[in-house]
PDB file of C-alpha atoms in Angstrom:
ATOM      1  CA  UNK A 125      10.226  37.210 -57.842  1.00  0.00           C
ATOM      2  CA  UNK A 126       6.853  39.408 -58.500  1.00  0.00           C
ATOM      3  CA  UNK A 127       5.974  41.863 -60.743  1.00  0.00           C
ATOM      4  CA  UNK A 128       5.227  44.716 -61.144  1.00  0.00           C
ATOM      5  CA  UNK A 129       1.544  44.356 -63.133  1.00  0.00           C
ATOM      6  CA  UNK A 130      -0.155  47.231 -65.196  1.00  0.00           C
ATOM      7  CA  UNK A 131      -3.086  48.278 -63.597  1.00  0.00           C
ATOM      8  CA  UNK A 132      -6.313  50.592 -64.245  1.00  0.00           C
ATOM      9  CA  UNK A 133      -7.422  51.595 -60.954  1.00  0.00           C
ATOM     10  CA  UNK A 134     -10.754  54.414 -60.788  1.00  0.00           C
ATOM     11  CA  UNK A 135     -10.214  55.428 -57.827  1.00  0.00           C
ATOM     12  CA  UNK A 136     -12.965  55.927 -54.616  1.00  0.00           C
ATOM     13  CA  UNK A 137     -13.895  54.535 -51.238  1.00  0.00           C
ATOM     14  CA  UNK A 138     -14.581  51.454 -49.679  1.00  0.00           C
ATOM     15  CA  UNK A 139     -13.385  47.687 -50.400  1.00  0.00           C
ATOM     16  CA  UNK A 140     -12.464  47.800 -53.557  1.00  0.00           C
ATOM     17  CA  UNK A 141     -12.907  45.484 -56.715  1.00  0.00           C
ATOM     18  CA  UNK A 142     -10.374  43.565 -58.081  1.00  0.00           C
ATOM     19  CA  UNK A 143     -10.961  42.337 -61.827  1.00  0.00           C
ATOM     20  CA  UNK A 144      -8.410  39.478 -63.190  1.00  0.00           C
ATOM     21  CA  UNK A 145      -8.601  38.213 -66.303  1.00  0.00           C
ATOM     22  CA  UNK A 146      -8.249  34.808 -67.827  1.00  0.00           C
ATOM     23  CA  UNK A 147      -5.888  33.425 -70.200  1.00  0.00           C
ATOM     24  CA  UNK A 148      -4.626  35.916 -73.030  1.00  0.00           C
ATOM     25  CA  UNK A 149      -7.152  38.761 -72.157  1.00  0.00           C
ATOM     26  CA  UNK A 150      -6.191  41.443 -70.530  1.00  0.00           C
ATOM     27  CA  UNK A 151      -7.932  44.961 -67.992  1.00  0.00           C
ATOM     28  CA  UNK A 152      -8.920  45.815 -71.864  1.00  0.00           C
ATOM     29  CA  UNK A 153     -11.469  43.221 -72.014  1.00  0.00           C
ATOM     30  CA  UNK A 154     -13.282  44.388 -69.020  1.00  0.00           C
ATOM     31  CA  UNK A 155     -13.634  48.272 -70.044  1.00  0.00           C
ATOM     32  CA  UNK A 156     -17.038  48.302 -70.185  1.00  0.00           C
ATOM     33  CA  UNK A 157     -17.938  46.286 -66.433  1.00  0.00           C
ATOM     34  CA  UNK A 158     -15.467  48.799 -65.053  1.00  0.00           C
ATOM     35  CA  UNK A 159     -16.820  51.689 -66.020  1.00  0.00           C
ATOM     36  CA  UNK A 160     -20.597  50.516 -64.937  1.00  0.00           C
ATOM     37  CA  UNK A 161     -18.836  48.717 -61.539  1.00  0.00           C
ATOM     38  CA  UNK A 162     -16.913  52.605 -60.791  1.00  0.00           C
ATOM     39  CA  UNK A 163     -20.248  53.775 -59.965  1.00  0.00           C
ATOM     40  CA  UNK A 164     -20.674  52.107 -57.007  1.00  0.00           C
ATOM     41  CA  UNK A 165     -17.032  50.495 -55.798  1.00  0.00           C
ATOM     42  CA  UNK A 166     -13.217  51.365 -56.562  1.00  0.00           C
ATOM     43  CA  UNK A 167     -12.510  48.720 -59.105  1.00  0.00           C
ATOM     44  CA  UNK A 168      -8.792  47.820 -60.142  1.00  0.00           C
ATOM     45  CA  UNK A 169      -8.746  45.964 -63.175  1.00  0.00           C
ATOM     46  CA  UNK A 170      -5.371  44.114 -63.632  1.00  0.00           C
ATOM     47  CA  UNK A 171      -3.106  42.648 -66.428  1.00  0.00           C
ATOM     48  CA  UNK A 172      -1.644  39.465 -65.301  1.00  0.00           C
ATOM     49  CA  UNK A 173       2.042  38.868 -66.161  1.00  0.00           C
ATOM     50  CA  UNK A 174       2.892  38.306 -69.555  1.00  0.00           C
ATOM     51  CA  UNK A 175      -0.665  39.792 -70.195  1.00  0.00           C
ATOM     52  CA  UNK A 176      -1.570  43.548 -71.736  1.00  0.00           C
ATOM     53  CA  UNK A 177       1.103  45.892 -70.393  1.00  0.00           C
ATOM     54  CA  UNK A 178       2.341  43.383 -68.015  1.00  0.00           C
ATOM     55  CA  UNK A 179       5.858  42.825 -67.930  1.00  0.00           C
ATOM     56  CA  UNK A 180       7.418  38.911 -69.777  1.00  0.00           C
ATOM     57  CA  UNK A 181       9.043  36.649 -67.189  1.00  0.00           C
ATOM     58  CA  UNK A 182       9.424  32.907 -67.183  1.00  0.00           C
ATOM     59  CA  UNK A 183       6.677  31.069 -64.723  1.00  0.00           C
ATOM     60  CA  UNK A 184       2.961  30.793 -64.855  1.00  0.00           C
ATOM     61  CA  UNK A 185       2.508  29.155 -61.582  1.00  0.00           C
ATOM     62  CA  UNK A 186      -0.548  30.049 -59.596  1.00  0.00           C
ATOM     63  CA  UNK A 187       1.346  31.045 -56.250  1.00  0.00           C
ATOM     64  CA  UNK A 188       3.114  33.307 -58.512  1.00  0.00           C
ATOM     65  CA  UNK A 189       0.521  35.118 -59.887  1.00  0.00           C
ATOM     66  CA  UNK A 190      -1.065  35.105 -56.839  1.00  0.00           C
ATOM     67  CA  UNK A 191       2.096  36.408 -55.181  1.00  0.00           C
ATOM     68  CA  UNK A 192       2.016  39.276 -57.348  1.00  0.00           C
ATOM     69  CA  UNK A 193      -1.336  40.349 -56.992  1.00  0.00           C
ATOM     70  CA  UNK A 194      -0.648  40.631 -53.387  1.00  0.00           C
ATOM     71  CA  UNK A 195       2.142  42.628 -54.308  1.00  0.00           C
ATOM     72  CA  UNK A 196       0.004  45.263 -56.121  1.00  0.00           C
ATOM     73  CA  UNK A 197      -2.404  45.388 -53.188  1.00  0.00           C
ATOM     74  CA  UNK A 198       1.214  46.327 -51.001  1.00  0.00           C
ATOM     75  CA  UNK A 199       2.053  49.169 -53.921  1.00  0.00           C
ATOM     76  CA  UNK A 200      -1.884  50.715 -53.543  1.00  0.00           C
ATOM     77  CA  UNK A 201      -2.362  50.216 -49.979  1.00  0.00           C
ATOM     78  CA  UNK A 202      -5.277  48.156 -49.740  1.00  0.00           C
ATOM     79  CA  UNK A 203      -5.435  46.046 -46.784  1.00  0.00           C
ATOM     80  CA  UNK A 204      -8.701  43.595 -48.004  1.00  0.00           C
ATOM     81  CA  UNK A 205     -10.197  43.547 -51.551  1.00  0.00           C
ATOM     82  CA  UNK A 206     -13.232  42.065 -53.303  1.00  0.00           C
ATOM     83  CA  UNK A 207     -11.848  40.138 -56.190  1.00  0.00           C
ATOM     84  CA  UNK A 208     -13.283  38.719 -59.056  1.00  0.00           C
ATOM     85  CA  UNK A 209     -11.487  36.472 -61.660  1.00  0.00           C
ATOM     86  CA  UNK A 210     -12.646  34.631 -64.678  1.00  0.00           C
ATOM     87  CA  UNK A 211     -11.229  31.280 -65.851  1.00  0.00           C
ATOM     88  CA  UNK A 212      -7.745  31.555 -65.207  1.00  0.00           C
ATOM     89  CA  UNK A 213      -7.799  34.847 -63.466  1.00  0.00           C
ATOM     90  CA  UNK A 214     -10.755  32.644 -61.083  1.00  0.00           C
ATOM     91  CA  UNK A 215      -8.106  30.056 -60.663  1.00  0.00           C
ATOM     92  CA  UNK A 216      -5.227  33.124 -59.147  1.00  0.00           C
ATOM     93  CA  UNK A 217      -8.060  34.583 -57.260  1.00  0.00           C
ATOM     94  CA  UNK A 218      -8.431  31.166 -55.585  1.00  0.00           C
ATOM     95  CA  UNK A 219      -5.522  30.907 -55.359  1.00  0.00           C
ATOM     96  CA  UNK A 220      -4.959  33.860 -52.703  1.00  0.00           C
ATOM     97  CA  UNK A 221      -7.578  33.411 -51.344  1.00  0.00           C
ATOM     98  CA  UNK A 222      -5.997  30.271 -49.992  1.00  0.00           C
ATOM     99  CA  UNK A 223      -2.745  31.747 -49.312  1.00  0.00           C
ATOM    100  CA  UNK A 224      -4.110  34.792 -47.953  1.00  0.00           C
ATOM    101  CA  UNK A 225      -7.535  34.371 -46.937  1.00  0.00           C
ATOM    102  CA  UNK A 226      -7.491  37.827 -44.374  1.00  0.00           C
ATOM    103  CA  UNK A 227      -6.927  39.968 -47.381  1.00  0.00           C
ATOM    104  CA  UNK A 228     -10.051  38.856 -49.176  1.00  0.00           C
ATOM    105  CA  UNK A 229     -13.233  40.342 -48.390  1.00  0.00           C
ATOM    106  CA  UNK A 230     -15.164  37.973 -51.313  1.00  0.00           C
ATOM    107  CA  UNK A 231     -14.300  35.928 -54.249  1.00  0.00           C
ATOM    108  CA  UNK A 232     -16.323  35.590 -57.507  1.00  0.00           C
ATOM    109  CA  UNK A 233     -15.161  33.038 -59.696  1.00  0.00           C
ATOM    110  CA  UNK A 234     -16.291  33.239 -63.322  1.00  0.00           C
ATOM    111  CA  UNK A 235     -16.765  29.819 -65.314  1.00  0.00           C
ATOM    112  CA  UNK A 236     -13.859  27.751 -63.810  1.00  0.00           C
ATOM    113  CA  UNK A 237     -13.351  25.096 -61.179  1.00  0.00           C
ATOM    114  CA  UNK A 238     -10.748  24.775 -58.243  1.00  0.00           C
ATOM    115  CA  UNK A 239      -9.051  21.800 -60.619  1.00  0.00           C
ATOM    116  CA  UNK A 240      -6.730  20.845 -63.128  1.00  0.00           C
ATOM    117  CA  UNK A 241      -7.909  20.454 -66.545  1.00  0.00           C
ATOM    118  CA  UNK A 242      -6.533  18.941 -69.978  1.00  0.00           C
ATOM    119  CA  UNK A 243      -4.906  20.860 -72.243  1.00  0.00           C
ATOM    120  CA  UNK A 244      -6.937  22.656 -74.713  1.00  0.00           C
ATOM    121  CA  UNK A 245      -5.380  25.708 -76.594  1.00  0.00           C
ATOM    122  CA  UNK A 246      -3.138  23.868 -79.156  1.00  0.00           C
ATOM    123  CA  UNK A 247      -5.565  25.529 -82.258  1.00  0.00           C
ATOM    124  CA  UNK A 248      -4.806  29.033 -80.382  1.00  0.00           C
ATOM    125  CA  UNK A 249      -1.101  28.775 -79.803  1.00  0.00           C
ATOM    126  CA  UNK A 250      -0.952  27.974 -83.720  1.00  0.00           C
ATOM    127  CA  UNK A 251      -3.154  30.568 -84.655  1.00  0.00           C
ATOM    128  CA  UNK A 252      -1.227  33.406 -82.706  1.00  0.00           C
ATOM    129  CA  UNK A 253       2.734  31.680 -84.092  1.00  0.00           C
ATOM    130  CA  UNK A 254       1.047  32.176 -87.590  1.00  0.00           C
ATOM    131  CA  UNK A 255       0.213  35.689 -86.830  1.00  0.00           C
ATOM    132  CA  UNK A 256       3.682  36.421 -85.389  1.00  0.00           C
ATOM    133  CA  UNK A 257       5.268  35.181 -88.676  1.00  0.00           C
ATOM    134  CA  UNK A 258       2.525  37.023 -90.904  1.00  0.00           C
ATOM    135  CA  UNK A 259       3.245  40.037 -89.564  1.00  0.00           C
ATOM    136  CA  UNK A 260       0.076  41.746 -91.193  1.00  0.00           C
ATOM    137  CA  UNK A 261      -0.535  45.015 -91.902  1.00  0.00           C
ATOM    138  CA  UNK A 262      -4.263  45.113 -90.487  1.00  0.00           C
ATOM    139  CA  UNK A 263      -7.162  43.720 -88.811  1.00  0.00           C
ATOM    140  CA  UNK A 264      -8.516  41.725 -92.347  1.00  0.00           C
ATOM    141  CA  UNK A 265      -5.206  40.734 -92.454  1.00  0.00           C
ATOM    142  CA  UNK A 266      -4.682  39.367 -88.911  1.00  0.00           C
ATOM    143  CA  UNK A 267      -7.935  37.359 -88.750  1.00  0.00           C
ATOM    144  CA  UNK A 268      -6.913  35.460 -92.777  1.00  0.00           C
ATOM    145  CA  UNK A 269      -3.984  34.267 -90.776  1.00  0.00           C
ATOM    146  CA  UNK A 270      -5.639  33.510 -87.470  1.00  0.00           C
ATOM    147  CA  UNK A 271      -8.389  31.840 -89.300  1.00  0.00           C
ATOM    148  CA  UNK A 272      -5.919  29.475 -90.284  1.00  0.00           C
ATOM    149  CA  UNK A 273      -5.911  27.390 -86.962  1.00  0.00           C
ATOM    150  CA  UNK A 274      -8.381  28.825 -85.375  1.00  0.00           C
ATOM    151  CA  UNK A 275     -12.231  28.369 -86.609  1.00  0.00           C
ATOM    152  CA  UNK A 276     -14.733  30.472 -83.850  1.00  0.00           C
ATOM    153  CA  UNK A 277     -14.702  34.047 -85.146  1.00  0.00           C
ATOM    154  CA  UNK A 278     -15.537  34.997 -82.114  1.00  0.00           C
ATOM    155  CA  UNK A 279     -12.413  33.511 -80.152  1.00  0.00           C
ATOM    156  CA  UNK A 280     -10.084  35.210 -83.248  1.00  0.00           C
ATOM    157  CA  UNK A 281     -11.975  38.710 -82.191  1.00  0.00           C
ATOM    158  CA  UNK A 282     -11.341  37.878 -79.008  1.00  0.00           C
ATOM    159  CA  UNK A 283      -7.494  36.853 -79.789  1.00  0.00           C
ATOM    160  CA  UNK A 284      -6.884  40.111 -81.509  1.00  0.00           C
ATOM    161  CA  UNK A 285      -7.271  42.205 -78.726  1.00  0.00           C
ATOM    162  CA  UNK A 286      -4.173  41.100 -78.301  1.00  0.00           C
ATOM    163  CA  UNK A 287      -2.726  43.018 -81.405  1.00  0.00           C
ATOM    164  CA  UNK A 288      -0.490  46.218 -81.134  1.00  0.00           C
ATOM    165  CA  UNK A 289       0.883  48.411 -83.569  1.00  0.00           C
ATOM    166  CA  UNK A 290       4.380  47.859 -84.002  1.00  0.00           C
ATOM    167  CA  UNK A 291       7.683  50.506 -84.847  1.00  0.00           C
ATOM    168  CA  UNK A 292       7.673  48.662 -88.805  1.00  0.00           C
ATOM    169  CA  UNK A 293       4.312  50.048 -89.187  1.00  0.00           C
ATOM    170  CA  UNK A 294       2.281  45.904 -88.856  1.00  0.00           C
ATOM    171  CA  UNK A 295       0.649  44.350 -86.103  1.00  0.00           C
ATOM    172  CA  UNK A 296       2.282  42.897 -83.395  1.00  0.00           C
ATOM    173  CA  UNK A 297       1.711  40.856 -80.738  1.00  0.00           C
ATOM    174  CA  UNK A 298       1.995  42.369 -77.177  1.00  0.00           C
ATOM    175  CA  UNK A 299       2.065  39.026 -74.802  1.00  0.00           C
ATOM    176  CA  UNK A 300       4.403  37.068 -73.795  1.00  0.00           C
ATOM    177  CA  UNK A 301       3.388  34.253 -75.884  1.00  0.00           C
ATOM    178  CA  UNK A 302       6.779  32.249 -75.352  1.00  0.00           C
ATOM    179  CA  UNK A 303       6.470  32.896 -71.583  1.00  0.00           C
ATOM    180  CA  UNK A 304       2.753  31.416 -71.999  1.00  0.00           C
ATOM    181  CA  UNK A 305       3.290  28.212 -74.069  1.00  0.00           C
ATOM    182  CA  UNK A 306       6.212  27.601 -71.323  1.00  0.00           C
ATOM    183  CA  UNK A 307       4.031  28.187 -68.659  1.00  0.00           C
ATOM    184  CA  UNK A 308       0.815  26.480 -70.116  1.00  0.00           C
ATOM    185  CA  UNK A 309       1.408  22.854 -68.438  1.00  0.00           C
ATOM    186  CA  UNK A 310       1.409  25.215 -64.860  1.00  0.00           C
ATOM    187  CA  UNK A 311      -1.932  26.945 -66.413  1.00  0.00           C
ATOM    188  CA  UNK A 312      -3.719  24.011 -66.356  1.00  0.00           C
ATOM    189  CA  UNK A 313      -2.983  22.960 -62.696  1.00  0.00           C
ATOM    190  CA  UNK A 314      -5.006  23.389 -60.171  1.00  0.00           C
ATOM    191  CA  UNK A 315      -5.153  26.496 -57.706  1.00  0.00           C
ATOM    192  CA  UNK A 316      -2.297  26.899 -55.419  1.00  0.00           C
ATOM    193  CA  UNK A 317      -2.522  26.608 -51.598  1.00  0.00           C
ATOM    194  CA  UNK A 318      -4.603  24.084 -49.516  1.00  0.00           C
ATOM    195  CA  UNK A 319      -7.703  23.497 -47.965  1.00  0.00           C
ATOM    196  CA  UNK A 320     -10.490  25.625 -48.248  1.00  0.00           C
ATOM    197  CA  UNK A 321     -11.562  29.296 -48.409  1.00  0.00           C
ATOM    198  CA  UNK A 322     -14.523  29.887 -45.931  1.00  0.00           C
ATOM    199  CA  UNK A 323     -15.687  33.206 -47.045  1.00  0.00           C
ATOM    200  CA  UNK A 324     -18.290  34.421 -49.317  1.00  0.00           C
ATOM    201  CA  UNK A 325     -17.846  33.563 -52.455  1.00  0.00           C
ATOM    202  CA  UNK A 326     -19.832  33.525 -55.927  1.00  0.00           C
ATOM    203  CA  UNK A 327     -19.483  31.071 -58.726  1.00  0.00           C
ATOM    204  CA  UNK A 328     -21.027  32.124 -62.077  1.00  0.00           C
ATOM    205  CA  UNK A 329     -20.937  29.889 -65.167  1.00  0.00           C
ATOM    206  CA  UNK A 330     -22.287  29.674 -68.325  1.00  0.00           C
ATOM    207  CA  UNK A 331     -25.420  27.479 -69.384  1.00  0.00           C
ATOM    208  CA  UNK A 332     -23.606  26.079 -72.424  1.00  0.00           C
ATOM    209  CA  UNK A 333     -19.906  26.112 -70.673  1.00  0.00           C
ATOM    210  CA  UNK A 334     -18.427  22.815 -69.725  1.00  0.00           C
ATOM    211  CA  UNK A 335     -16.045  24.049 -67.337  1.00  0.00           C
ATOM    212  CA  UNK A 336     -17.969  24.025 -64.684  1.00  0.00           C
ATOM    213  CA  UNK A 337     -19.896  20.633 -64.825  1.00  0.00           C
ATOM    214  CA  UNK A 338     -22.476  19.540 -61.847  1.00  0.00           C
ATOM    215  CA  UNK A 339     -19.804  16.608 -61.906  1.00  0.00           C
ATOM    216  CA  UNK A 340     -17.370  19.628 -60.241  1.00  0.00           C
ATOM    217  CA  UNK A 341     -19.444  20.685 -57.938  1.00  0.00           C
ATOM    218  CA  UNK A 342     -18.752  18.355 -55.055  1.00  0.00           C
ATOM    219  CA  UNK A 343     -15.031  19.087 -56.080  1.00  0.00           C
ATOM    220  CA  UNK A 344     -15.431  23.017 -56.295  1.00  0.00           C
ATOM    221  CA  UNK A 345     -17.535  22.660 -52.587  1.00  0.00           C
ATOM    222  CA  UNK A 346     -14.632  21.212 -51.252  1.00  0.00           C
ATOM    223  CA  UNK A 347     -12.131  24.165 -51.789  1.00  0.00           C
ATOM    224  CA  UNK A 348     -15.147  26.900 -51.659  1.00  0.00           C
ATOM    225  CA  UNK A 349     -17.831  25.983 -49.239  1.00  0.00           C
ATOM    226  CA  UNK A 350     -19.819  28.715 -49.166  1.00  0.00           C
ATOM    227  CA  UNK A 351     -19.832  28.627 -52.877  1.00  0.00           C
ATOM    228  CA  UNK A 352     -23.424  30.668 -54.513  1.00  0.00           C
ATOM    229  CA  UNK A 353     -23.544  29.187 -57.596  1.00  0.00           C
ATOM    230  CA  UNK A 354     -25.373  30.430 -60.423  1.00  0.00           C
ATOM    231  CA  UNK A 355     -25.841  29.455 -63.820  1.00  0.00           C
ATOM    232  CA  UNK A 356     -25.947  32.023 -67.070  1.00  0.00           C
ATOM    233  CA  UNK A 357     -28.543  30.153 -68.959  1.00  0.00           C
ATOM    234  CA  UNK A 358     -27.656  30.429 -72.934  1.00  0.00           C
ATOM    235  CA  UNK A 359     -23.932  31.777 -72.334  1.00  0.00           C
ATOM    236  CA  UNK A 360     -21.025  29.960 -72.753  1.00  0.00           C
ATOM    237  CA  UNK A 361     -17.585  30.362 -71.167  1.00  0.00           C
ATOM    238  CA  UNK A 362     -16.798  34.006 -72.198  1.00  0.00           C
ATOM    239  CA  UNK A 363     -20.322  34.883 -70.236  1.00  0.00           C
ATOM    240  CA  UNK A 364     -19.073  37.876 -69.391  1.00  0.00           C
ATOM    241  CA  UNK A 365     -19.269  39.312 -72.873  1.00  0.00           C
ATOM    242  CA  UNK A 366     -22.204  36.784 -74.064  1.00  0.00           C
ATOM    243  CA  UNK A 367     -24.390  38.107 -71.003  1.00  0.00           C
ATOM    244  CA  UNK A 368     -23.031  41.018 -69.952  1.00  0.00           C
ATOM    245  CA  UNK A 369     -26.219  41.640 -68.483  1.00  0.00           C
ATOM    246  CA  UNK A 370     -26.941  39.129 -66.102  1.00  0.00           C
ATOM    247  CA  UNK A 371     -23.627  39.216 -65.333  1.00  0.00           C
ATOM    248  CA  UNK A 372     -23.532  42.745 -63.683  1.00  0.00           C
ATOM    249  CA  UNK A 373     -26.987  42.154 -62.133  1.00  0.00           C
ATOM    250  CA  UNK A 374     -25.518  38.837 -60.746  1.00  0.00           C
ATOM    251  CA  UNK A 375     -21.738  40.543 -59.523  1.00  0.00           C
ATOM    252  CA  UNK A 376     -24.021  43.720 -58.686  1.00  0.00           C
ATOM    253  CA  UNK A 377     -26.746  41.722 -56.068  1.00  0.00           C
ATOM    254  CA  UNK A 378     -23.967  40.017 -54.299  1.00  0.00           C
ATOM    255  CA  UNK A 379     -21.631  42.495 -53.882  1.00  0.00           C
ATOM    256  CA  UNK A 380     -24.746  44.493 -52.693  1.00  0.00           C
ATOM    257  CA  UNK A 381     -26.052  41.360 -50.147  1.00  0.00           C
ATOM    258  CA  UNK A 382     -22.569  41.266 -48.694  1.00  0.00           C
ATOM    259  CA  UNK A 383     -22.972  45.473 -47.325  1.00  0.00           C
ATOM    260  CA  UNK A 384     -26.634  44.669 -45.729  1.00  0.00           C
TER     261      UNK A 384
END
């Protein structure tokens, strides 16, 4: 069964840009790429299920998400779609890519590999349990009790964008986070589908990232041979928002190569 995903769509002509986020971000996270990216393309920046606005169901499989992706590109009308996804938003992107490779104009695939990987997040899932029981009344608050499990600042910032006021007045949580920790084992599987998706793609990673290794390459070639791959020297796996830079210049010049 799909559903029915919360969406931020600007509007325009041409292909448009679809922007999917990785695990417990959200369209939110990417405010500030949309609004530079609307200049030049319709962009359509999603929340995945049990993400943002997204509606909770049980199953985090990648044919899933995939499935409802396509689903939203039924709702809006759009035939074929750029679409760019970052860790496990690169892993759904791949994902349809595979299972529908005629509705994808281009994949970029932000700091994560066609592959499973081991499990990684137990500090995080602690972290955001302690903030459910906390219930705190504000930010200071939220980031004592987060701070708890979870040592990176940055990574709790980035975990409290997750926060929403709630009817009592404290902060909430707004993902599914049960539907999540259920679904994690399917999180860390590889992309759904098989063989290989022929068309342009870009791979971006970060310098200091270990989630895309030179070890993955011959994997990663294997599912996306026409793979440009380019490293973010000094940014890690959130390069995005460590280099947000180089990151538009790099989305930017092949999104640009791919109209000449």
């Amino acid at each position: 069964m799909t559903v029915e995903l919360n969406y931020v769509d600007t509007g325009g002509e041409g292909v448009p840009l679809f922007v999917v986020h990785g695990l417990l971000g959200s369209a939110d996270n990417w405010r500030s790429h949309v609004k530079q990216w609307q200049e030049r393309h319709r962009v359509v920046a999603v929340d995945l299920r049990n993400h943002g606005r997204s509606p909770h169901v049980e199953g985090m499989s990648y044919s899933e998400m995939a499935q409802d992706l396509l689903a939203l590109m039924e709702r809006l009308g759009i035939q074929r779609a750029h679409l760019l996804g970052h860790s496990m938003g690169g892993k759904v992107v791949v994902s349809l890519a595979r299972l529908a490779p005629e509705r994808v104009a281009s994949l970029i695939v932000a700091d994560i590999a066609p592959q499973a990987y081991g499990h990684g997040h137990d500090d995080v899932f602690a972290g955001l349990r302690r903030l459910e029981e906390g219930r705190p009344a504000n930010r200071r608050e939220a980031d004592a009790l987060l701070a708890e499990h979870v040592e990176e600042r940055g990574t709790r910032l980035f975990l409290a964008t997750n926060l929403q006021r709630g009817e009592a007045g404290e902060l909430e949580l707004r993902i599914g986070l049960d539907e999540i920790e259920a679904g994690y084992q399917e999180i860390m599987q590889a992309p759904a589908g098989q063989g290989a998706f022929d068309g342009s793609t870009l791979v971006l990673r970060g310098g200091n990232s270990h989630y895309v290794t030179d070890e993955m390459i011959p994997t990663l070639r294997e599912v996306l041979p026409r793979a440009e791959i380019k490293t973010l020297e000094g940014a890690g796996h959130w390069l995005h928002a460590e280099d947000p830079d180089a990151f538009q210049a790099a989305v930017n010049g092949f999104l640009d190569s791919l109209e000449t």
